[in-house]
Amino acid sequence: MLIVSLIASKFLLDALVEFDWPIVVYVVILGLVGYGPSVAWWLVASKRWGTGQPIRDVGATPRWSDLGWGPLIWLAAIGTQVVIAIAVIGFDIPISNNTDGISELQADRSYVVAIVITAVIAAPLVEEIVFRGLMMRSLLGRFGPVVAVGIQGVLFGLAHVDPVRGAGNIGLALVLSGVGCALGGFAYLLRRIGPAMVAHSIFNGVAMILVLTGVADRVREENPDPFGSVVGKQIAVVDEANVVEPHGGGDAS
């Protein structure tokens, strides 16, 4: 459901952008259409098939240890992303950047606030609940952990497909599938998704900082081949993080 609603929200946003409404309106539409149905389904599923305690049913009860595991999982996700991104570039697979245009929005404070809230808070919470909470737990009832983690990871990558990116979606989906598998692997090992939520928030938050401060642009200018240095690799790959972009952009990862 999340995959369908996210992709639908992007098509809808792309169709509505011509009306030139306030940018915050588009962010609200993206959030409601993209995440609203999944939140509703989570609550219904918990009441019908679970204990009636939504947070507990998906393993999202917060613990202080989440703050310690989160950064470690984030580093693992970044490492996975770097390896896959290098392979994508090496095989000349089309890949797009889903943070294009964000650095140009620094003057629009209302949009920056809205986009940060969506990317760093809303997206990690909802996406972890759906992919690592509901979906992966359901898959574990039918398949082994390797298959379950792999399937939810691929679906996580596909959820970030955006019509405006064209063939570039191929590489981006592959890279983010790796991130989904890393987050899913730790969620399985820890039997909880709280740490993955923290890691996901850091992941998107770092991407936002790199883009909004212009660091990503400067690194790309100084490194025409960003995969030629360790720092360049990290900047270029983190810059692929799934965060919202204006005018039919991506969704916050």
CSV table of C-alpha atoms in Angstrom, one decimal, residues 67-241:
chain,number,residue,atom,x,y,z
A,67,LEU,CA,20.0,6.0,20.5
A,68,GLY,CA,23.1,3.9,20.6
A,69,TRP,CA,22.2,1.4,17.9
A,70,GLY,CA,20.9,4.0,15.6
A,71,PRO,CA,24.2,5.6,14.6
A,72,LEU,CA,25.8,2.1,14.1
A,73,ILE,CA,23.0,1.0,11.8
A,74,TRP,CA,23.3,4.3,9.9
A,75,LEU,CA,27.0,3.6,9.3
A,76,ALA,CA,26.2,0.1,8.1
A,77,ALA,CA,23.5,1.5,5.8
A,78,ILE,CA,25.9,4.1,4.4
A,79,GLY,CA,28.5,1.4,3.8
A,80,THR,CA,26.0,-0.8,2.0
A,81,GLN,CA,24.9,2.2,-0.1
A,82,VAL,CA,28.5,3.1,-1.1
A,83,VAL,CA,29.3,-0.4,-2.3
A,84,ILE,CA,26.1,-0.7,-4.4
A,85,ALA,CA,26.5,2.8,-5.8
A,86,ILE,CA,30.0,2.0,-6.9
A,87,ALA,CA,28.7,-1.1,-8.6
A,88,VAL,CA,25.9,0.9,-10.3
A,89,ILE,CA,28.4,3.5,-11.6
A,90,GLY,CA,30.8,0.8,-12.6
A,91,PHE,CA,28.2,-1.0,-14.7
A,92,ASP,CA,27.1,2.3,-16.2
A,93,ILE,CA,23.5,1.8,-14.8
A,94,PRO,CA,21.4,5.0,-15.0
A,95,ILE,CA,21.1,6.7,-11.6
A,96,SER,CA,19.5,9.9,-10.6
A,97,ASN,CA,19.8,12.2,-7.5
A,98,ASN,CA,16.7,12.7,-5.5
A,99,THR,CA,17.9,15.8,-3.7
A,100,ASP,CA,18.3,18.0,-6.8
A,101,GLY,CA,16.8,21.4,-6.3
A,102,ILE,CA,16.6,21.4,-2.5
A,103,SER,CA,19.7,23.6,-2.1
A,104,GLU,CA,17.9,26.3,-4.1
A,105,LEU,CA,15.1,26.6,-1.5
A,106,GLN,CA,17.1,28.1,1.3
A,107,ALA,CA,15.3,31.4,1.0
A,108,ASP,CA,11.9,29.7,1.5
A,109,ARG,CA,12.0,29.1,5.2
A,110,SER,CA,8.5,27.7,5.5
A,111,TYR,CA,9.3,25.1,2.9
A,112,VAL,CA,12.7,24.2,4.4
A,113,VAL,CA,11.0,23.6,7.8
A,114,ALA,CA,8.3,21.5,6.2
A,115,ILE,CA,10.7,19.5,4.2
A,116,VAL,CA,13.0,18.8,7.2
A,117,ILE,CA,10.0,17.7,9.3
A,118,THR,CA,8.8,15.4,6.6
A,119,ALA,CA,12.2,13.9,5.8
A,120,VAL,CA,13.7,13.6,9.3
A,121,ILE,CA,10.6,12.7,11.3
A,122,ALA,CA,7.6,11.6,9.2
A,123,ALA,CA,9.3,9.5,6.6
A,124,PRO,CA,11.5,7.4,9.0
A,125,LEU,CA,8.6,6.7,11.3
A,126,VAL,CA,6.1,5.7,8.7
A,127,GLU,CA,8.5,3.8,6.4
A,128,GLU,CA,10.0,1.8,9.2
A,129,ILE,CA,6.6,0.9,10.5
A,130,VAL,CA,5.4,-0.3,7.1
A,131,PHE,CA,8.5,-1.9,5.7
A,132,ARG,CA,10.4,-3.2,8.7
A,133,GLY,CA,7.4,-3.5,11.0
A,134,LEU,CA,4.3,-4.7,9.1
A,135,MET,CA,5.8,-6.0,5.8
A,136,MET,CA,8.9,-7.8,7.1
A,137,ARG,CA,7.1,-9.4,10.0
A,138,SER,CA,4.5,-10.7,7.7
A,139,LEU,CA,7.1,-12.0,5.2
A,140,LEU,CA,9.0,-13.8,8.1
A,141,GLY,CA,5.8,-15.8,8.7
A,142,ARG,CA,6.2,-17.3,5.1
A,143,PHE,CA,9.9,-17.1,4.3
A,144,GLY,CA,13.2,-17.3,6.0
A,145,PRO,CA,14.9,-14.2,7.3
A,146,VAL,CA,17.2,-13.7,4.2
A,147,VAL,CA,14.3,-13.8,1.7
A,148,ALA,CA,12.1,-11.7,4.0
A,149,VAL,CA,14.8,-9.0,4.5
A,150,GLY,CA,15.6,-9.1,0.8
A,151,ILE,CA,12.0,-8.7,-0.4
A,152,GLN,CA,11.2,-5.8,1.9
A,153,GLY,CA,14.5,-4.1,0.9
A,154,VAL,CA,13.7,-4.3,-2.8
A,155,LEU,CA,10.2,-3.0,-2.2
A,156,PHE,CA,11.7,-0.2,-0.2
A,157,GLY,CA,13.9,0.8,-3.1
A,158,LEU,CA,11.0,0.6,-5.5
A,159,ALA,CA,8.9,2.8,-3.3
A,160,HIS,CA,11.2,5.7,-4.2
A,161,VAL,CA,10.7,5.5,-7.9
A,162,ASP,CA,9.7,8.9,-9.2
A,163,PRO,CA,8.2,9.5,-12.7
A,164,VAL,CA,10.3,12.6,-13.2
A,165,ARG,CA,13.6,10.7,-12.9
A,166,GLY,CA,13.0,8.4,-15.9
A,167,ALA,CA,15.7,5.7,-16.3
A,168,GLY,CA,17.6,7.2,-13.4
A,169,ASN,CA,15.2,5.4,-11.2
A,170,ILE,CA,17.0,2.1,-11.9
A,171,GLY,CA,20.2,2.9,-10.2
A,172,LEU,CA,18.4,4.9,-7.4
A,173,ALA,CA,16.1,1.9,-6.6
A,174,LEU,CA,19.1,-0.5,-6.5
A,175,VAL,CA,21.0,1.8,-4.1
A,176,LEU,CA,18.1,2.4,-1.8
A,177,SER,CA,17.2,-1.3,-1.9
A,178,GLY,CA,20.6,-1.9,-0.3
A,179,VAL,CA,19.7,0.6,2.4
A,180,GLY,CA,16.4,-1.1,3.0
A,181,CYS,CA,18.1,-4.5,3.4
A,182,ALA,CA,20.6,-3.0,5.8
A,183,LEU,CA,17.9,-1.5,7.9
A,184,GLY,CA,15.8,-4.7,7.7
A,185,GLY,CA,18.7,-6.9,8.7
A,186,PHE,CA,19.3,-5.0,11.9
A,187,ALA,CA,15.6,-4.8,12.6
A,188,TYR,CA,15.4,-8.6,12.3
A,189,LEU,CA,18.5,-9.2,14.5
A,190,LEU,CA,17.3,-6.8,17.2
A,191,ARG,CA,13.7,-7.8,16.8
A,192,ARG,CA,12.7,-4.2,17.0
A,193,ILE,CA,12.4,-1.2,14.6
A,194,GLY,CA,13.2,1.6,17.0
A,195,PRO,CA,16.9,1.6,16.2
A,196,ALA,CA,16.2,1.5,12.5
A,197,MET,CA,13.9,4.6,12.9
A,198,VAL,CA,16.8,6.4,14.5
A,199,ALA,CA,19.2,5.3,11.8
A,200,HIS,CA,16.7,6.3,9.1
A,201,SER,CA,16.3,9.8,10.7
A,202,ILE,CA,20.1,10.3,10.8
A,203,PHE,CA,20.3,9.1,7.2
A,204,ASN,CA,17.8,11.6,5.9
A,205,GLY,CA,19.0,14.3,8.3
A,206,VAL,CA,22.6,14.1,7.1
A,207,ALA,CA,21.4,14.3,3.5
A,208,MET,CA,19.4,17.4,4.3
A,209,ILE,CA,22.4,19.1,6.0
A,210,LEU,CA,24.7,18.3,3.1
A,211,VAL,CA,22.3,19.6,0.5
A,212,LEU,CA,21.0,22.7,2.4
A,213,THR,CA,24.4,23.9,3.4
A,214,GLY,CA,25.8,23.5,-0.1
A,215,VAL,CA,28.4,21.0,1.0
A,216,ALA,CA,27.2,18.4,-1.5
A,217,ASP,CA,27.4,20.9,-4.4
A,218,ARG,CA,30.9,22.0,-3.4
A,219,VAL,CA,32.1,18.4,-3.2
A,220,ARG,CA,30.7,17.6,-6.6
A,221,GLU,CA,32.3,20.8,-8.1
A,222,GLU,CA,35.7,19.9,-6.6
A,223,ASN,CA,35.4,16.2,-7.5
A,224,PRO,CA,34.1,15.7,-11.1
A,225,ASP,CA,34.3,12.0,-10.4
A,226,PRO,CA,32.9,11.9,-6.8
A,227,PHE,CA,33.6,8.2,-6.5
A,228,GLY,CA,37.3,8.9,-6.8
A,229,SER,CA,37.9,9.7,-3.1
A,230,VAL,CA,36.6,8.4,0.2
A,231,VAL,CA,34.9,11.7,1.1
A,232,GLY,CA,33.5,12.1,-2.4
A,233,LYS,CA,32.0,8.6,-2.2
A,234,GLN,CA,30.3,9.3,1.1
A,235,ILE,CA,28.9,12.7,-0.1
A,236,ALA,CA,27.7,11.5,-3.4
A,237,VAL,CA,26.1,8.4,-2.0
A,238,VAL,CA,24.5,10.0,1.0
A,239,ASP,CA,23.2,12.7,-1.4
A,240,GLU,CA,21.0,9.9,-2.8
A,241,ALA,CA,19.1,9.6,0.5
